[in-house]
Every structure is written in structure tokens, then in C-alpha cells.
Amino acid sequence: MEERTCNTNTRGVECLIVDKVYDACSKRECIQNMTFELALNGDISEYTFLYAQFGETEVEQYEDEPFFTEMDECHARLKCVVAVPIYAVLRRKCDCSIVAVEAKPVCKGCVQSDNKIRIPVSTVMDLNRKFVRQGRFIPTAECFVEANCVNRSGGCQISMTLGFVIVVSAVSKVSLKVPTFGYCPIPEECREEECAPNFCETFLSEDISAFRDFFPSNSSCDTCECDD
């Protein structure tokens, strides 16, 4: 019987099953002063708003329409809804604990059943008709969101202006041959934050730690960047 030896070469070629992007486009959207209902136990006056947080972007169907509709031999229309979960991160005043709660949009006085902002997308993509017919493509979306002008609206409501940068892609799973350098090494153990053992000794020593500036500078050019 032929003796087999283990391959110790750390560099070679591997076949990987990956999501290949066949076409993509970007879109910007801005929603001004939208009201959100926060899922709070108590009044919002008991909390301090810290920042808005956003969940993983999802792709939903636009009503009952299919995602892809073929147009000609080389093009298809993608029609979908990009859904982004919205959360409000707050600090409770009584005990300074930090909580993240769902922020549900309020539309025409009605509170939405979930906390997702939905943005419709309709675009033409370069996709081969025969593969569209085989259902080979799926839509994916990534989103970067900025929040501005956050104000308390009373009760458990706030208003925010949100800016969205969306990238929508048509992807398909393929077997891709790629060069490889082997498996990644096991990383170092996680380190917990430790207190400095000689903090007071260092703080009190004039040879190690210089005395801090005690009074404001007379220079008008000095600036201070402070967190709100």
C-alpha cells in the first residue's frame, strides 16, 4: 500500500464556497425629525439620552413582489425594502445604569409594531437572465447611519434626524479558488483590565509625574474638545 504523508505546506490553493457580489449600488436617504416611542418603564425624564444604536440591516420583500424581475438578457430589476433596527441607549439617573431600548417609529400618530426604519429600493442590475430564472441571486444590504438633532418629545418619545448610506448587492454562492497561507493562529488569551498597582506612588512623585496645569491658559488658541 502506498504510504501517505501529511501535507505540511502552509501555502497553497483552496476552493471556498463564498458569496460573490455580481452587482451593487448605493443610495442615500435622510429622514428629518422623526418621532420614536421608547420601550421604557417610566418617563423619559428619568433617563439621560446617550446615543442612537443600530442593529443588523435586513432585506425584506416590497409588498408581494419578487426581489428580481428580468428585463432583458443581461439586466434585472431589484425591488426590495431595506430595514434597519433603531435603539436608544440611555443612562438611568437614579443608579447610572445604561440600558438600550427599542425606538419604534411613530407615523401619523400611530406607533409602529417594531423598531425598524424601512427604506424602499428599486434599481436595475447587470444580471444574466438565465441565472435570474434559476433563482441564483439573493439581495443583501449594508447600512451606515448617522443620528442628529435628538430632542425629547414628552412622555416616552424622542425625535431624531437620521441619515442613511445604503449599499445593496446581488450575490450568489460560488466555489472560488483562492491562495491560502493555512489556518489562522490561535489568538492570545483575553486580558482583563487591571488596576495600576503603584498609582499613588506614581501620582505623588514629582520625578515621575509632573504637576498638572492648574489654571486656564491665557492663549485664545487653546481648544478643549469635551464630550457632551
Short mmCIF file of C-alpha atoms in Angstrom, two decimals:
data_model
loop_
_atom_site.label_atom_id
_atom_site.label_comp_id
_atom_site.label_asym_id
_atom_site.label_seq_id
_atom_site.Cartn_x
_atom_site.Cartn_y
_atom_site.Cartn_z
CA MET A 1 0.00 0.00 0.00
CA GLU A 2 1.28 3.46 -0.86
CA GLU A 3 2.26 5.38 2.23
CA ARG A 4 0.58 8.77 2.53
CA THR A 5 2.27 11.67 4.22
CA CYS A 6 0.68 14.71 5.78
CA ASN A 7 0.93 17.88 3.72
CA THR A 8 2.87 20.34 5.86
CA ASN A 9 2.96 23.09 3.25
CA THR A 10 1.30 26.16 4.79
CA ARG A 11 0.79 27.86 1.44
CA GLY A 12 -1.39 26.50 -1.35
CA VAL A 13 -4.71 26.87 -3.15
CA GLU A 14 -8.10 26.12 -1.64
CA CYS A 15 -11.66 26.03 -3.04
CA LEU A 16 -14.02 28.04 -0.84
CA ILE A 17 -17.79 28.47 -1.09
CA VAL A 18 -18.38 32.22 -0.79
CA ASP A 19 -20.99 34.89 -1.56
CA LYS A 20 -19.75 36.61 -4.71
CA VAL A 21 -21.09 40.11 -5.46
CA TYR A 22 -22.29 40.32 -9.09
CA ASP A 23 -23.59 43.89 -8.98
CA ALA A 24 -24.17 46.57 -6.35
CA CYS A 25 -25.35 50.16 -5.98
CA SER A 26 -25.52 52.77 -3.22
CA LYS A 27 -28.27 55.07 -2.00
CA ARG A 28 -28.52 57.95 0.47
CA GLU A 29 -31.61 58.79 2.46
CA CYS A 30 -32.27 61.39 5.17
CA ILE A 31 -35.30 61.45 7.47
CA GLN A 32 -35.83 64.67 9.41
CA ASN A 33 -37.31 64.96 12.89
CA MET A 34 -38.95 61.53 13.06
CA THR A 35 -40.68 60.73 16.34
CA PHE A 36 -39.88 57.48 18.15
CA GLU A 37 -41.64 55.77 21.05
CA LEU A 38 -39.16 54.26 23.52
CA ALA A 39 -39.94 51.00 25.30
CA LEU A 40 -39.33 52.43 28.81
CA ASN A 41 -40.62 51.65 32.27
CA GLY A 42 -41.33 55.18 33.41
CA ASP A 43 -40.94 58.66 31.96
CA ILE A 44 -38.05 59.63 29.73
CA SER A 45 -37.20 62.44 32.18
CA GLU A 46 -35.78 59.69 34.44
CA TYR A 47 -33.09 58.98 31.81
CA THR A 48 -30.30 60.78 30.00
CA PHE A 49 -30.06 60.08 26.28
CA LEU A 50 -26.55 58.95 25.27
CA TYR A 51 -26.69 57.91 21.61
CA ALA A 52 -28.67 56.04 18.97
CA GLN A 53 -27.68 52.47 18.16
CA PHE A 54 -28.48 50.48 15.04
CA GLY A 55 -28.98 46.75 14.52
CA GLU A 56 -28.06 44.50 11.63
CA THR A 57 -29.53 45.61 8.31
CA GLU A 58 -32.17 43.29 6.83
CA VAL A 59 -33.69 42.94 3.35
CA GLU A 60 -37.46 42.46 3.04
CA GLN A 61 -39.78 42.00 0.09
CA TYR A 62 -41.57 45.02 -1.30
CA GLU A 63 -45.19 44.03 -0.71
CA ASP A 64 -45.65 40.70 -2.56
CA GLU A 65 -43.28 41.41 -5.45
CA PRO A 66 -40.27 39.17 -6.18
CA PHE A 67 -36.82 40.55 -5.46
CA PHE A 68 -35.61 40.18 -9.06
CA THR A 69 -37.60 40.68 -12.26
CA GLU A 70 -35.81 40.03 -15.55
CA MET A 71 -35.78 42.87 -18.07
CA ASP A 72 -33.65 41.55 -20.92
CA GLU A 73 -30.83 39.06 -21.49
CA CYS A 74 -28.36 40.90 -19.27
CA HIS A 75 -30.43 43.02 -16.85
CA ALA A 76 -32.88 42.52 -14.00
CA ARG A 77 -34.73 44.91 -11.70
CA LEU A 78 -34.17 44.55 -7.96
CA LYS A 79 -37.04 45.78 -5.82
CA CYS A 80 -36.80 45.42 -2.05
CA VAL A 81 -37.09 47.16 1.30
CA VAL A 82 -34.04 47.80 3.47
CA ALA A 83 -34.95 47.55 7.17
CA VAL A 84 -32.70 48.99 9.90
CA PRO A 85 -33.47 48.37 13.62
CA ILE A 86 -33.19 51.50 15.79
CA TYR A 87 -32.33 51.56 19.51
CA ALA A 88 -31.85 54.35 22.04
CA VAL A 89 -29.04 53.96 24.56
CA LEU A 90 -29.88 55.76 27.83
CA ARG A 91 -28.41 56.26 31.30
CA ARG A 92 -30.84 55.93 34.19
CA LYS A 93 -30.41 58.89 36.54
CA CYS A 94 -31.22 57.05 39.79
CA ASP A 95 -28.47 54.43 39.55
CA CYS A 96 -26.45 55.47 36.45
CA SER A 97 -27.10 52.10 34.78
CA ILE A 98 -27.04 52.06 30.98
CA VAL A 99 -29.91 50.49 29.02
CA ALA A 100 -30.62 50.02 25.32
CA VAL A 101 -34.32 50.10 24.38
CA GLU A 102 -36.21 49.77 21.12
CA ALA A 103 -37.10 53.04 19.41
CA LYS A 104 -40.34 52.46 17.49
CA PRO A 105 -41.20 54.98 14.74
CA VAL A 106 -44.40 56.99 15.15
CA CYS A 107 -46.20 57.56 11.84
CA LYS A 108 -49.29 59.81 11.72
CA GLY A 109 -49.83 59.36 15.45
CA CYS A 110 -49.59 55.56 15.35
CA VAL A 111 -46.71 53.69 17.00
CA GLN A 112 -45.17 51.09 14.68
CA SER A 113 -45.23 47.48 15.90
CA ASP A 114 -41.42 47.13 15.64
CA ASN A 115 -38.35 49.36 15.79
CA LYS A 116 -37.27 49.23 12.13
CA ILE A 117 -36.92 52.08 9.68
CA ARG A 118 -37.84 50.77 6.22
CA ILE A 119 -36.44 52.32 3.05
CA PRO A 120 -37.61 51.06 -0.38
CA VAL A 121 -35.03 50.42 -3.10
CA SER A 122 -35.69 49.92 -6.82
CA THR A 123 -32.75 49.61 -9.23
CA VAL A 124 -31.61 47.88 -12.43
CA MET A 125 -28.66 45.49 -12.11
CA ASP A 126 -26.39 43.72 -14.59
CA LEU A 127 -27.53 40.12 -14.08
CA ASN A 128 -27.71 37.24 -16.54
CA ARG A 129 -31.31 36.30 -17.36
CA LYS A 130 -30.84 32.51 -17.26
CA PHE A 131 -29.36 32.65 -13.76
CA VAL A 132 -32.10 35.01 -12.58
CA ARG A 133 -34.61 32.41 -13.71
CA GLN A 134 -32.79 29.76 -11.70
CA GLY A 135 -33.07 31.87 -8.55
CA ARG A 136 -29.30 32.04 -8.18
CA PHE A 137 -29.18 35.62 -6.85
CA ILE A 138 -30.17 36.95 -3.44
CA PRO A 139 -30.19 40.60 -2.31
CA THR A 140 -28.08 41.79 0.62
CA ALA A 141 -27.74 45.23 2.18
CA GLU A 142 -25.31 47.11 4.38
CA CYS A 143 -26.09 50.40 6.02
CA PHE A 144 -24.23 53.18 7.83
CA VAL A 145 -26.44 55.50 9.86
CA GLU A 146 -25.82 58.88 11.49
CA ALA A 147 -28.17 60.43 14.06
CA ASN A 148 -28.53 64.14 14.72
CA CYS A 149 -30.86 66.63 16.42
CA VAL A 150 -32.15 64.32 19.16
CA ASN A 151 -34.87 66.00 21.24
CA ARG A 152 -37.26 64.86 23.92
CA SER A 153 -40.89 65.00 22.80
CA GLY A 154 -42.51 64.24 26.15
CA GLY A 155 -43.73 61.02 27.73
CA CYS A 156 -41.55 58.23 26.34
CA GLN A 157 -40.95 59.84 22.96
CA ILE A 158 -37.96 61.45 21.29
CA SER A 159 -37.38 62.91 17.84
CA MET A 160 -34.28 62.26 15.72
CA THR A 161 -32.93 63.17 12.30
CA LEU A 162 -31.33 60.12 10.67
CA GLY A 163 -29.04 59.91 7.65
CA PHE A 164 -28.63 56.57 5.88
CA VAL A 165 -25.93 55.39 3.45
CA ILE A 166 -27.08 52.09 1.95
CA VAL A 167 -25.23 49.59 -0.24
CA VAL A 168 -27.45 46.98 -1.91
CA SER A 169 -25.84 43.97 -3.63
CA ALA A 170 -26.90 41.00 -5.71
CA VAL A 171 -24.89 37.97 -4.58
CA SER A 172 -24.66 34.29 -5.45
CA LYS A 173 -22.83 31.42 -3.80
CA VAL A 174 -19.88 30.21 -5.87
CA SER A 175 -16.88 27.89 -5.48
CA LEU A 176 -13.91 30.24 -5.59
CA LYS A 177 -10.28 29.12 -5.86
CA VAL A 178 -8.08 31.30 -3.65
CA PRO A 179 -4.48 31.22 -2.40
CA THR A 180 -4.16 30.32 1.26
CA PHE A 181 -1.46 30.50 3.91
CA GLY A 182 -3.08 27.96 6.21
CA TYR A 183 -5.26 28.40 9.26
CA CYS A 184 -5.14 31.48 11.45
CA PRO A 185 -3.16 31.04 14.69
CA ILE A 186 -4.98 30.86 17.99
CA PRO A 187 -5.01 34.42 19.43
CA GLU A 188 -3.69 35.37 22.83
CA GLU A 189 -5.86 34.93 25.91
CA CYS A 190 -8.27 37.75 26.74
CA ARG A 191 -6.85 40.15 29.29
CA GLU A 192 -8.96 41.75 31.96
CA GLU A 193 -8.43 45.39 32.81
CA GLU A 194 -6.23 45.65 35.89
CA CYS A 195 -5.73 48.45 38.37
CA ALA A 196 -2.32 50.12 38.36
CA PRO A 197 -0.59 48.69 41.48
CA ASN A 198 1.57 51.78 42.11
CA PHE A 199 -0.87 54.53 41.11
CA CYS A 200 -0.47 56.70 44.24
CA GLU A 201 3.32 56.32 44.23
CA THR A 202 3.47 57.47 40.62
CA PHE A 203 0.90 60.23 41.10
CA LEU A 204 2.66 61.75 44.11
CA SER A 205 6.20 61.55 42.70
CA GLU A 206 7.34 64.82 41.09
CA ASP A 207 10.14 62.94 39.35
CA ILE A 208 7.73 60.61 37.55
CA SER A 209 4.54 62.63 37.11
CA ALA A 210 4.69 66.39 36.51
CA PHE A 211 2.21 68.67 38.24
CA ARG A 212 -0.85 69.18 36.07
CA ASP A 213 -1.84 72.54 34.62
CA PHE A 214 -3.98 74.08 37.33
CA PHE A 215 -5.31 77.29 35.76
CA PRO A 216 -6.68 78.01 32.29
CA SER A 217 -4.22 79.23 29.67
CA ASN A 218 -4.27 82.89 28.58
CA SER A 219 -3.93 81.84 24.94
CA SER A 220 -7.14 82.11 22.93
CA CYS A 221 -5.84 79.47 20.51
CA ASP A 222 -6.12 76.64 23.03
CA THR A 223 -9.19 74.50 22.43
CA CYS A 224 -10.86 71.87 24.51
CA GLU A 225 -12.83 69.03 22.99
CA CYS A 226 -15.31 67.87 25.58
CA ASP A 227 -17.90 65.13 25.39
CA ASP A 228 -21.49 66.25 25.73
#
